[in-house]
Amino acid sequence: MDTLLSKVDSPRDLSGLSPAQLEQLASEMREVLCNLVSNRTAHFASNLGVVELCLALHTTFDFSRDRLIWDTGHQIYPHKLITGRYHEFGTMRTKGGLMGYPNPNESDYDLFMTGHAGCSVSTALGLKSGDDLMPGQSDRHSVAVIGDGAFPSGIVYEAMNNTGGLRKKLLVILNDNQMSICPRVGGLGEYLDRLRVNTFYTGLKGEVLKVLNKVPLLGDPVERFLAQVKESVKAGLHGGMLFEELGFRYIGPVDGHSIPQLRKYLSMVKDVDGPVLLHVVTQKGHGFKPAAEDPVYFHTPAPFTCEQEGVVAFKKSSSRAYTDVVSAAVFKQMEANPRVTVMTAAMCQGTKLEPIRDAFPDRFFDTGICESHTVAFAAGQAKAGLRPIVDIYSTFLQRSYDQIFQEVALQNLPVTFVLDRSGLTGPDGPTHHGVFDIGYMRLFPNMVVMAPADEVDTRTMIDFAIEHDNPVSIRYPKATAETIEGARTPIELGRAEVIDWGHDGMIIGCGTLVTNCIKAAAILREEGLDVGMINARFIKPLDTETVLRALTTSPFVVTVEEATLMGGFGSAVLEAATDAGVSAAHVRRLGIPDRYIEHAERTEQLTELGLDVPGIAQACRQMAEKRNIKSTDRRLVS
Ligand SMILES: Cc1ncc(C[n+]2csc(CCOP(=O)(O)OP(=O)(O)O)c2C)c(N)n1
C-alpha cells in the first residue's frame, strides 16, 4: 500500500512532513505494530507508547550523527520502522530476520545491542565524553530514553552521579508511563506520581503564567526558557528537585503524545549546556484500546486477532511450562512454611508469581528492576532466619554476580535461587539467553547447583532447596514441562540418577535436555547401539563416583547441557576426570559453543546446535564410529 511510512527510508525523509503528516505517520506506524503482534509474540504496549516520542526525537536531532540510546531496547520498533527497516519489519524476531532489540548489525542508528535494562544513561554519557575527547566530534548530542520501570535500577544513579560531576551535555528522557511490565513499584514511582501533578502538567496554569510573565518575551528562546524554569523554581512551582540536586536540570512533565509539544521542548533542551532530565508522560499501549486498558498482558502478548472493535481473541497456549511448575511448588512451600519468602525483580508476570503475590502479600517482594539489590536483600532476610527464594531470569541474575558471591555464598546463607529462562530463549536472542549461569554459579564455594531433568525433579528440587542450609541454585528453561517415565530415585545431595546403563556408551544429560537424550538413546537402541543414560541432577557437588564409573567403563561418554560449554557441566566432568587421573579422550561435550546465538525459535536453535534428538543421536553415532563400536542387538547390562 502507498503509505507515508512505506516511503520513509531514513529519518531524513521526515524533514519535509507537515504536523498533520507526522500524525498520519504515527497512526500508520501503530497499524504496522498491530499487524505484527497479531501474528507473533513481540513487544507491543511499550512500542505503542513511544511512537510520537520517536518521531519527535528523529525530527529534532540528526541521529546519523547524534547519539540515541533506547534503554533496554524493547521499545525500539518505531525507531526501526523509520530507520530503513520498514520493508523487513514482517521478519521481526524470526530466524535471519530483524531482532526485537537494537542491533548495530542491522543499522548504524542502533549503537549497542541491548535487552537488559538500566544502562542507557551510562552508555550515553560514555558516548558524550568519548565524542568530546575525539577531535571534531564534540558537537554531537547524546540522548538516553529510559522508562520509569528501568529508572530505579541502581546503575542509573551511578550514571547520574557521574554526569552531574562531569557536567556533560547529556539529555536523559524519562518516559513515564507508570508501568514496568507490571505496575511500577517503590518510592521513586511515588515521587514521579507527585511530579505528574505538577502545575505545569495539570493545567493549573494561572500561577504558572503569573511567574512566566515576569520573564521578558524577547531574546534567545533557550535563555528565556531557562529563565522561566528558574523563576518557577523560585516560586515553588517546579518539581524534580531530586534530579536538580544530582546536577540535572529537570524539565517537565511534558505530554508524550503531542508531537508539537515534544518537538518544542526537545528543541529547547537541545542547546542547554549541561545535563538535562526531560520528564515525558506517555500511556503504555496508547492508540490501541485493549493494550492501553491492559498493558500488563499486552507488554508481550501471544498472537491475537481483533474481531470487532475492542474484542480480542487470544491464541493461547495451554501447555504447562517449567515456570508454572516452579510457581506451584513455591506456592506450596509458602503455604507450608511461614519462613519462606519470595522475591522477584520486576518479573512477576514472566515468572508467574501473581498468585503468590496475591495470596501472600507480606512475604512476596517485587523490588523493581534491581537484581543486585534483590540478592543482597534476600541475604538480609536469610540472616534474619527466613528462607528466601529469589526468582529471577538467568540472564538478569548476571546483574547480581557480586551479591551472589559476597552477600550470599561467602556468608553461606540459605537463599534459594530459581533461575527461570535458563538456556536458549528463542526469539529474544543473544541478550536474553540464560546460558552462562552454570559457569558463574558453580565457581562459588558453598553453592549447590542443580538442574532438574523434568517436572518431578523440578518440584522435588525446590522442596530439597528449602530444607538445605546452604545457598542453592536451580535452573530451568522456558519450555513445556515434560515427565520422565518409570520409577524415580529421590533427590539426594550430590547424587545423579542413573536411568539405565549402556554397554556401548553413556549420555550424561544435565537439565531438561535429559528428555531429548532419553529419546536419542531409544533411537540408538533401535539401531542396535546400546547407549545408557544418566540424569546428572547436580552440577555441584558433582556425582564424581557415577561420572567416573561412566568414564572408566564406557567406550564413550557424551555430555549434554543447555549452557556454555566453557565452564559448564561438561567442563565439570572433564575437571573430575583430570583430578582423578582418568582419561577423557572419549568424552564429547554438547552445549552452547563460544559464540552468541542469534534469535530464532528455540527448537531451531536446539537443532542448529545439535541439541535436539537427532543431533544428540548423531553425536553418539559419531563417537561410536570413532571408537570402532559396531551396532549389535546387545541387551542392556544392569
Ligand atoms: C536487567 C533487566 N531486568 C528485567 C528486564 C525485563 N524487562 C524488560 S522491559 C521491562 C519493563 C521496563 O519498564 P519501562 O522501562 O518503564 O519501559 P516500558 O515497557 O514501560 O515502556 C522489564 C522488567 C530487563 N530487560 N532487564
XYZ file of C-alpha atoms and ligand atoms in Angstrom:
664
model
C 0.000 0.000 0.000
C 1.202 3.504 -0.775
C 1.526 4.851 2.742
C 3.703 7.628 4.052
C 5.610 5.083 6.092
C 6.481 2.953 3.080
C 8.366 5.951 1.656
C 10.438 6.598 4.779
C 13.842 5.038 4.189
C 15.655 7.104 6.766
C 14.812 9.834 9.289
C 15.933 12.372 6.673
C 12.676 11.617 4.835
C 10.736 13.032 7.775
C 12.116 16.520 7.423
C 9.580 17.796 4.906
C 6.499 16.362 6.622
C 3.847 18.697 7.985
C 2.486 18.257 11.540
C -0.606 16.602 10.062
C 1.525 14.201 8.034
C 3.542 13.319 11.139
C 0.269 12.477 12.895
C -0.714 10.302 9.968
C 2.667 8.619 10.057
C 2.193 7.892 13.761
C -1.091 6.164 13.051
C 0.424 4.164 10.176
C 3.229 3.049 12.486
C 0.703 1.856 15.062
C -1.112 -0.109 12.400
C 2.089 -1.892 11.410
C 2.747 -2.706 15.081
C -0.765 -4.142 15.439
C -0.336 -6.288 12.332
C 2.953 -7.652 13.598
C 1.762 -8.729 17.028
C -1.413 -10.285 15.739
C 0.877 -12.837 14.074
C 3.577 -13.444 16.604
C 4.639 -12.759 20.156
C 6.516 -9.477 20.306
C 6.797 -6.396 22.486
C 3.747 -4.283 21.899
C 2.360 -1.874 24.510
C 5.736 -0.210 25.150
C 6.188 0.384 21.428
C 2.735 1.879 21.001
C 3.607 4.300 23.779
C 6.717 5.829 22.210
C 5.595 6.422 18.620
C 5.269 10.201 18.993
C 8.414 10.456 21.097
C 10.330 8.556 18.440
C 9.101 10.866 15.659
C 9.778 13.980 17.707
C 13.319 12.819 18.500
C 14.163 11.961 14.908
C 12.794 15.258 13.614
C 14.702 17.313 16.194
C 18.078 15.568 16.218
C 20.134 14.014 13.456
C 20.899 10.566 14.806
C 23.052 9.696 11.846
C 25.497 11.805 13.857
C 23.903 12.439 17.240
C 23.690 9.599 19.698
C 20.463 7.888 20.748
C 20.163 5.037 23.231
C 16.793 3.448 23.951
C 17.147 1.930 27.401
C 16.555 -1.833 27.483
C 15.635 -1.706 23.799
C 12.264 -3.474 23.841
C 10.585 -0.247 22.646
C 12.846 0.067 19.581
C 10.230 -0.938 16.966
C 9.045 2.565 15.958
C 12.712 3.581 15.638
C 13.329 0.562 13.390
C 10.333 1.489 11.249
C 11.781 4.887 10.337
C 15.440 3.923 10.118
C 15.270 1.884 6.938
C 13.753 -1.340 8.248
C 10.091 -0.913 7.372
C 10.191 -3.326 4.434
C 11.765 -6.105 6.542
C 9.550 -5.423 9.526
C 7.488 -8.590 8.993
C 10.613 -10.688 9.650
C 10.858 -9.371 13.214
C 12.032 -11.964 15.743
C 12.259 -14.754 13.158
C 15.417 -16.650 12.232
C 17.521 -14.472 9.930
C 15.075 -11.559 10.304
C 15.123 -8.380 12.347
C 15.978 -8.637 16.000
C 13.417 -7.452 18.551
C 16.073 -5.276 20.214
C 18.594 -2.721 18.964
C 21.157 -4.361 16.714
C 24.140 -2.476 15.277
C 24.441 -5.174 12.585
C 21.090 -4.023 11.199
C 21.589 -0.282 11.243
C 24.042 2.458 12.195
C 21.128 4.050 14.047
C 21.383 1.260 16.649
C 24.500 1.831 18.705
C 24.511 -1.091 21.155
C 22.872 -4.498 21.115
C 20.876 -4.412 24.367
C 17.957 -6.076 26.111
C 18.856 -5.639 29.770
C 17.512 -2.541 31.481
C 19.253 0.402 33.057
C 22.483 1.143 31.190
C 21.343 3.851 28.777
C 22.453 6.827 30.856
C 25.900 5.302 31.347
C 26.474 4.488 27.689
C 25.054 7.838 26.528
C 27.383 9.608 28.951
C 30.295 7.483 27.742
C 29.469 8.383 24.151
C 29.310 12.069 25.014
C 32.531 12.102 26.945
C 34.177 9.992 24.223
C 32.993 12.352 21.490
C 34.262 15.330 23.484
C 37.713 13.769 23.568
C 37.742 12.969 19.840
C 38.812 15.778 17.501
C 35.876 17.493 15.787
C 33.190 15.375 17.453
C 32.124 17.451 20.420
C 29.100 18.919 18.610
C 27.372 15.531 18.713
C 24.352 15.404 21.003
C 23.810 12.443 23.248
C 20.333 11.279 24.293
C 19.160 8.422 26.516
C 15.479 7.430 26.642
C 14.655 5.459 29.757
C 11.330 4.136 31.050
C 10.153 4.655 34.616
C 10.390 0.875 35.094
C 14.102 0.845 34.285
C 14.754 4.140 36.044
C 15.055 2.726 39.607
C 17.972 0.476 38.534
C 20.935 1.363 40.727
C 23.251 1.903 37.785
C 21.121 4.842 36.636
C 22.112 6.716 39.800
C 25.741 5.811 39.355
C 25.493 7.325 35.888
C 23.599 10.422 37.028
C 26.077 10.984 39.801
C 28.918 10.761 37.287
C 27.109 13.017 34.797
C 26.417 15.641 37.447
C 30.093 15.640 38.387
C 31.289 15.854 34.795
C 28.638 18.464 33.896
C 28.369 16.916 30.462
C 25.804 17.988 27.941
C 23.561 14.967 28.162
C 19.836 14.646 27.613
C 18.047 11.954 29.608
C 14.415 11.490 28.634
C 12.380 9.782 31.312
C 9.487 8.026 29.586
C 6.974 7.843 32.421
C 4.003 5.580 31.692
C 3.542 4.460 35.313
C 4.313 0.904 34.268
C 7.176 -1.518 34.312
C 5.875 -4.809 32.882
C 3.542 -4.844 35.862
C 2.567 -1.575 37.552
C 5.745 0.030 38.799
C 6.634 -0.290 42.454
C 8.658 1.635 45.025
C 9.299 5.081 46.375
C 10.688 6.545 43.172
C 7.449 5.733 41.377
C 5.547 7.605 44.057
C 7.881 10.571 43.612
C 7.219 10.544 39.859
C 3.485 10.446 40.590
C 3.881 13.612 42.634
C 5.764 15.260 39.772
C 2.935 14.373 37.418
C 0.574 16.536 39.401
C 2.974 19.404 38.930
C 1.187 22.582 37.948
C 2.837 22.668 34.512
C 1.141 19.439 33.582
C -2.194 19.567 35.283
C -3.112 22.826 33.657
C -3.277 24.897 36.869
C -1.808 27.495 34.635
C -2.845 30.664 36.391
C 0.002 30.752 38.833
C 2.485 29.451 36.346
C 1.570 32.171 33.934
C 1.988 34.797 36.626
C 5.525 33.561 37.136
C 6.303 33.237 33.485
C 5.025 36.717 32.781
C 7.902 38.045 34.827
C 10.276 36.837 32.130
C 10.624 39.183 29.160
C 9.298 37.647 25.960
C 12.173 38.864 23.846
C 15.578 37.308 23.423
C 17.057 33.882 22.813
C 14.305 31.245 23.285
C 16.636 28.934 25.199
C 17.672 31.642 27.632
C 14.063 32.670 28.003
C 13.032 29.110 28.692
C 15.727 28.629 31.300
C 14.808 31.911 32.932
C 11.222 30.692 33.107
C 12.320 27.466 34.739
C 14.419 29.413 37.231
C 11.555 31.688 38.112
C 9.164 28.810 38.562
C 11.637 27.008 40.821
C 11.858 30.165 42.933
C 8.091 30.259 43.118
C 7.956 26.646 44.285
C 6.053 25.592 41.186
C 8.734 23.374 39.840
C 9.298 19.721 40.707
C 12.206 17.401 40.104
C 14.365 18.666 42.971
C 15.810 15.169 43.382
C 17.293 15.363 39.897
C 18.288 19.011 40.294
C 20.273 18.036 43.382
C 22.097 15.421 41.319
C 23.179 18.130 38.883
C 20.467 17.679 36.239
C 18.168 20.419 35.055
C 14.703 18.870 35.449
C 12.138 19.869 32.838
C 8.612 18.570 32.596
C 6.349 16.778 32.736
C 5.586 17.031 29.041
C 2.752 15.342 27.135
C 4.485 12.484 25.321
C 1.735 12.034 22.759
C 1.833 15.561 21.401
C 4.431 15.725 18.647
C 4.403 19.562 18.531
C 4.848 19.805 22.333
C 7.625 17.261 22.320
C 9.421 18.958 19.446
C 9.128 22.321 21.167
C 10.676 21.049 24.382
C 13.287 18.948 22.626
C 14.438 21.936 20.534
C 14.720 23.975 23.698
C 16.690 21.452 25.714
C 18.862 20.553 22.746
C 21.020 23.574 23.358
C 21.130 23.525 27.136
C 24.782 23.193 28.042
C 24.742 20.539 30.752
C 22.783 17.513 31.928
C 19.009 17.718 31.427
C 16.307 15.342 32.531
C 13.185 15.754 30.413
C 10.204 14.098 32.054
C 7.823 12.866 29.350
C 4.458 11.381 30.258
C 3.092 8.675 27.969
C 0.478 5.973 28.101
C 1.625 2.398 27.623
C -0.445 0.853 24.829
C -1.512 4.279 23.522
C -3.669 4.163 20.408
C -4.918 0.570 20.785
C -7.652 0.405 23.397
C -7.174 -3.185 24.646
C -3.445 -2.559 25.149
C -3.993 0.753 26.915
C -6.520 -0.938 29.197
C -4.379 -4.000 29.940
C -0.747 -3.019 29.374
C 0.474 -5.925 31.516
C -0.935 -8.552 29.189
C -0.074 -6.511 26.116
C 3.547 -5.969 27.115
C 4.362 -9.126 25.105
C 1.021 -10.650 24.118
C 0.538 -14.012 22.488
C -0.750 -13.629 18.921
C -4.316 -12.342 18.789
C -6.947 -11.165 16.388
C -9.189 -8.121 16.599
C -12.587 -9.467 15.682
C -14.511 -6.287 16.212
C -13.596 -3.071 17.947
C -12.261 -3.804 21.388
C -12.790 -7.535 21.124
C -9.667 -9.599 21.032
C -9.450 -13.366 20.611
C -6.268 -14.729 22.086
C -4.474 -17.678 20.652
C -3.337 -19.033 23.988
C -1.044 -21.966 24.588
C -2.471 -24.476 27.051
C 0.746 -26.381 27.764
C 2.246 -26.327 31.234
C 5.694 -24.787 31.363
C 8.513 -25.286 33.871
C 7.718 -21.771 35.089
C 4.221 -22.987 36.075
C 5.690 -25.980 37.889
C 8.047 -23.751 39.875
C 5.346 -21.232 40.695
C 3.066 -24.018 42.011
C 5.901 -25.614 44.028
C 6.854 -22.260 45.551
C 3.193 -21.610 46.371
C 3.074 -24.907 48.289
C 6.211 -24.007 50.189
C 4.741 -20.616 51.097
C 1.610 -22.340 52.392
C 3.532 -24.899 54.413
C 6.288 -22.756 55.866
C 5.803 -19.201 57.178
C 9.542 -18.593 56.955
C 9.563 -18.890 53.172
C 9.551 -15.617 51.273
C 9.792 -14.991 47.549
C 11.202 -12.100 45.602
C 11.370 -11.076 42.003
C 12.905 -8.124 40.198
C 10.000 -6.712 38.173
C 9.228 -10.075 36.560
C 6.147 -11.102 38.491
C 4.254 -11.823 35.288
C 7.016 -13.708 33.434
C 7.774 -15.852 36.478
C 4.042 -16.480 37.023
C 4.239 -15.337 40.626
C 0.998 -13.342 40.537
C -0.977 -15.951 42.562
C 1.755 -15.841 45.229
C 1.782 -12.040 45.220
C -1.965 -12.029 45.771
C -2.103 -14.819 48.367
C 0.949 -13.822 50.429
C 1.341 -10.055 50.109
C 3.529 -9.874 53.254
C 6.025 -12.440 52.052
C 6.160 -11.519 48.380
C 8.562 -8.769 47.283
C 8.787 -7.157 43.875
C 11.889 -4.997 44.095
C 11.640 -3.441 40.640
C 14.428 -3.865 38.089
C 17.065 -4.048 40.814
C 18.580 -7.513 40.679
C 21.716 -6.753 42.712
C 19.652 -5.202 45.445
C 17.243 -8.155 45.390
C 20.001 -10.654 46.101
C 21.518 -8.599 48.930
C 18.003 -8.058 50.294
C 17.418 -11.828 50.257
C 20.725 -12.296 52.100
C 19.475 -9.968 54.819
C 16.248 -11.924 55.159
C 18.125 -15.232 55.283
C 20.358 -13.849 58.032
C 17.229 -12.872 59.923
C 16.100 -16.511 59.846
C 13.902 -16.667 56.743
C 14.151 -18.929 53.696
C 14.043 -16.531 50.757
C 13.519 -17.756 47.215
C 14.957 -15.411 44.577
C 13.081 -15.946 41.322
C 14.974 -14.135 38.572
C 15.691 -14.984 34.934
C 19.144 -16.475 34.483
C 20.244 -13.657 32.173
C 19.138 -10.861 34.533
C 20.676 -12.520 37.583
C 24.033 -11.772 35.964
C 23.490 -8.258 37.297
C 23.920 -9.523 40.852
C 27.048 -11.590 40.437
C 28.890 -9.837 43.235
C 25.984 -10.030 45.660
C 25.662 -13.766 44.988
C 29.340 -14.016 45.873
C 29.690 -11.704 48.833
C 26.294 -11.387 50.466
C 25.089 -14.952 49.916
C 27.779 -17.545 49.114
C 30.579 -16.127 51.236
C 28.207 -15.973 54.224
C 26.822 -19.417 53.352
C 23.251 -18.218 53.683
C 20.267 -20.392 52.757
C 18.999 -18.432 49.776
C 17.359 -20.443 47.000
C 17.891 -19.072 43.507
C 15.366 -20.247 40.941
C 16.735 -19.293 37.546
C 13.918 -19.065 35.050
C 14.710 -18.917 31.294
C 17.967 -20.820 31.814
C 19.045 -21.979 28.410
C 18.061 -20.730 24.983
C 15.230 -18.243 24.980
C 14.324 -18.320 21.295
C 13.219 -15.097 19.566
C 14.654 -12.740 22.205
C 18.127 -13.728 21.103
C 21.626 -13.112 22.453
C 20.678 -10.546 25.082
C 18.322 -12.968 26.795
C 19.758 -16.485 26.547
C 20.374 -17.819 30.030
C 23.413 -19.837 29.131
C 26.095 -18.534 31.480
C 24.676 -19.420 34.893
C 26.232 -22.869 35.301
C 29.575 -21.215 34.698
C 29.026 -18.406 37.141
C 27.197 -20.332 39.875
C 29.496 -23.297 40.135
C 32.501 -21.113 40.901
C 31.325 -20.218 44.376
C 32.210 -22.388 47.365
C 29.084 -23.320 49.393
C 26.791 -23.050 46.371
C 24.767 -26.103 45.381
C 23.955 -26.043 41.668
C 21.123 -28.181 40.340
C 19.347 -28.704 37.036
C 16.094 -30.677 37.017
C 15.518 -33.098 34.172
C 11.746 -32.918 34.255
C 8.686 -31.762 36.160
C 9.176 -34.254 39.007
C 12.782 -33.167 39.549
C 11.748 -29.524 39.448
C 9.208 -29.903 42.226
C 11.378 -32.063 44.437
C 14.441 -29.865 43.979
C 12.535 -26.877 45.300
C 11.482 -28.866 48.367
C 15.079 -30.042 48.784
C 16.461 -26.498 48.494
C 14.218 -25.094 51.217
C 15.417 -27.809 53.606
C 19.059 -27.250 52.713
C 21.204 -24.936 54.831
C 23.401 -23.579 52.044
C 22.723 -21.404 49.035
C 21.138 -23.391 46.226
C 20.616 -22.604 42.568
C 18.046 -24.373 40.380
C 17.955 -23.705 36.633
C 15.175 -24.459 34.164
C 14.304 -23.244 30.683
C 11.333 -21.575 29.090
C 9.863 -24.818 27.796
C 6.934 -27.140 28.133
C 7.353 -29.324 31.203
C 7.988 -32.999 30.495
C 7.944 -36.066 32.733
C 10.344 -38.979 32.598
C 8.522 -42.301 32.680
C 9.274 -45.004 35.219
C 10.370 -45.223 38.840
C 12.461 -42.303 40.064
C 15.096 -42.024 42.721
C 14.717 -39.344 45.414
C 16.857 -36.190 45.285
C 19.990 -36.703 47.328
C 22.749 -34.102 47.641
C 25.422 -34.671 45.002
C 23.758 -37.778 43.552
C 22.996 -38.298 39.892
C 20.157 -40.531 38.751
C 21.193 -43.476 36.619
C 18.298 -44.084 34.257
C 19.941 -47.042 32.559
C 23.421 -48.266 31.989
C 24.604 -48.821 28.404
C 27.243 -51.181 27.132
C 28.325 -49.189 24.098
C 28.285 -45.691 25.503
C 26.735 -43.316 28.019
C 24.971 -39.986 27.760
C 25.118 -37.764 30.821
C 22.377 -35.209 30.470
C 22.221 -32.069 32.552
C 18.859 -30.358 32.899
C 15.706 -30.670 30.873
C 17.541 -31.806 27.734
C 17.665 -35.174 29.515
C 14.314 -35.942 27.913
C 15.867 -35.396 24.455
C 18.763 -37.615 25.495
C 16.393 -40.400 26.547
C 14.648 -40.217 23.169
C 18.011 -40.237 21.358
C 19.164 -43.269 23.369
C 15.926 -45.080 22.435
C 16.563 -44.437 18.726
C 20.136 -45.672 19.050
C 18.989 -48.824 20.793
C 16.595 -49.486 17.915
C 19.647 -49.246 15.682
C 21.482 -51.737 17.862
C 23.715 -49.313 19.744
C 23.355 -49.813 23.478
C 23.654 -46.303 24.909
C 22.781 -45.680 28.552
C 21.591 -42.574 30.279
C 22.433 -40.602 33.417
C 20.418 -37.659 34.702
C 23.131 -35.513 36.306
C 20.804 -33.509 38.569
C 23.749 -31.906 40.410
C 26.376 -29.821 38.716
C 27.803 -29.049 42.096
C 28.551 -31.090 44.082
C 29.109 -33.316 41.085
C 28.412 -37.015 41.491
C 32.041 -37.867 40.799
C 31.545 -41.513 41.639
C 28.882 -42.058 38.966
C 30.646 -39.822 36.449
C 33.967 -41.642 36.894
C 32.225 -45.001 36.629
C 30.801 -43.924 33.275
C 34.181 -42.630 32.145
C 36.059 -45.752 33.132
C 33.564 -48.349 31.930
C 32.026 -46.870 28.793
C 33.574 -46.779 25.335
C 32.339 -43.190 25.015
C 30.553 -40.547 27.065
C 28.524 -37.674 25.651
C 27.592 -34.827 27.997
C 24.603 -32.682 27.089
C 23.646 -29.311 28.540
C 21.827 -26.138 27.555
C 24.617 -23.914 28.807
C 28.006 -22.677 27.671
C 30.496 -25.449 27.086
C 33.111 -23.219 28.591
C 32.785 -23.554 32.340
C 29.633 -25.627 32.048
C 28.601 -29.097 33.170
C 30.777 -30.902 30.610
C 33.734 -28.872 31.858
C 32.977 -30.077 35.382
C 33.071 -33.672 34.088
C 36.444 -33.067 32.417
C 37.801 -31.480 35.599
C 36.655 -34.500 37.611
C 38.371 -36.823 35.125
C 41.644 -34.873 35.237
C 41.586 -34.658 39.025
C 41.111 -38.442 39.234
C 43.767 -39.130 36.611
C 41.188 -40.686 34.289
C 41.367 -40.236 30.531
C 38.669 -38.068 28.994
C 39.695 -38.614 25.381
C 36.440 -40.486 24.748
C 34.221 -37.633 26.022
C 32.253 -35.380 23.709
C 30.534 -32.319 25.134
C 27.349 -30.923 23.574
C 26.178 -27.485 24.632
C 26.460 -23.827 23.691
C 29.667 -23.025 21.818
C 31.780 -19.922 22.374
C 29.655 -17.543 20.310
C 26.361 -15.651 20.685
C 23.311 -17.488 19.427
C 21.069 -15.433 17.175
C 17.325 -15.116 17.642
C 15.139 -17.872 16.195
C 12.620 -20.303 17.610
C 14.119 -22.273 20.488
C 13.576 -25.513 18.556
C 15.522 -24.055 15.618
C 18.349 -23.060 17.951
C 18.484 -26.514 19.538
C 18.622 -28.093 16.077
C 21.333 -25.709 14.894
C 23.464 -26.635 17.907
C 22.835 -30.373 17.672
C 20.944 -30.393 20.956
C 17.732 -31.854 19.571
C 17.030 -35.597 19.495
C 18.595 -36.246 16.033
C 21.633 -34.097 16.947
C 22.306 -35.987 20.177
C 21.804 -39.349 18.462
C 24.164 -38.324 15.674
C 26.864 -37.230 18.141
C 26.638 -40.671 19.780
C 26.848 -42.453 16.406
C 29.959 -40.448 15.544
C 31.546 -41.292 18.886
C 30.702 -44.981 18.389
C 32.221 -44.906 14.909
C 35.371 -43.240 16.197
C 35.703 -45.874 18.900
C 35.024 -48.591 16.345
C 31.854 -49.797 18.019
C 29.574 -51.707 15.716
C 25.832 -51.804 16.197
C 24.655 -55.060 17.721
C 21.444 -56.188 19.337
C 23.127 -56.426 22.732
C 20.807 -56.224 25.710
C 21.320 -53.606 28.409
C 23.608 -54.551 31.239
C 22.013 -53.574 34.550
C 18.060 -6.119 33.967
C 16.670 -6.413 33.433
N 15.723 -6.893 34.260
C 14.495 -7.168 33.787
C 14.187 -6.949 32.476
C 12.818 -7.350 31.913
N 12.077 -6.175 31.427
C 12.024 -5.849 30.127
S 11.146 -4.472 29.842
C 10.760 -4.313 31.458
C 9.894 -3.176 31.912
C 10.553 -1.900 31.620
O 9.709 -0.859 32.028
P 9.992 0.576 31.458
O 11.443 0.829 31.444
O 9.160 1.533 32.223
O 9.515 0.502 29.961
P 8.020 0.389 29.401
O 7.889 -1.016 28.929
O 7.065 0.742 30.489
O 7.963 1.349 28.294
C 11.332 -5.327 32.207
C 11.162 -5.517 33.660
C 15.209 -6.457 31.648
N 15.006 -6.249 30.339
N 16.426 -6.173 32.146
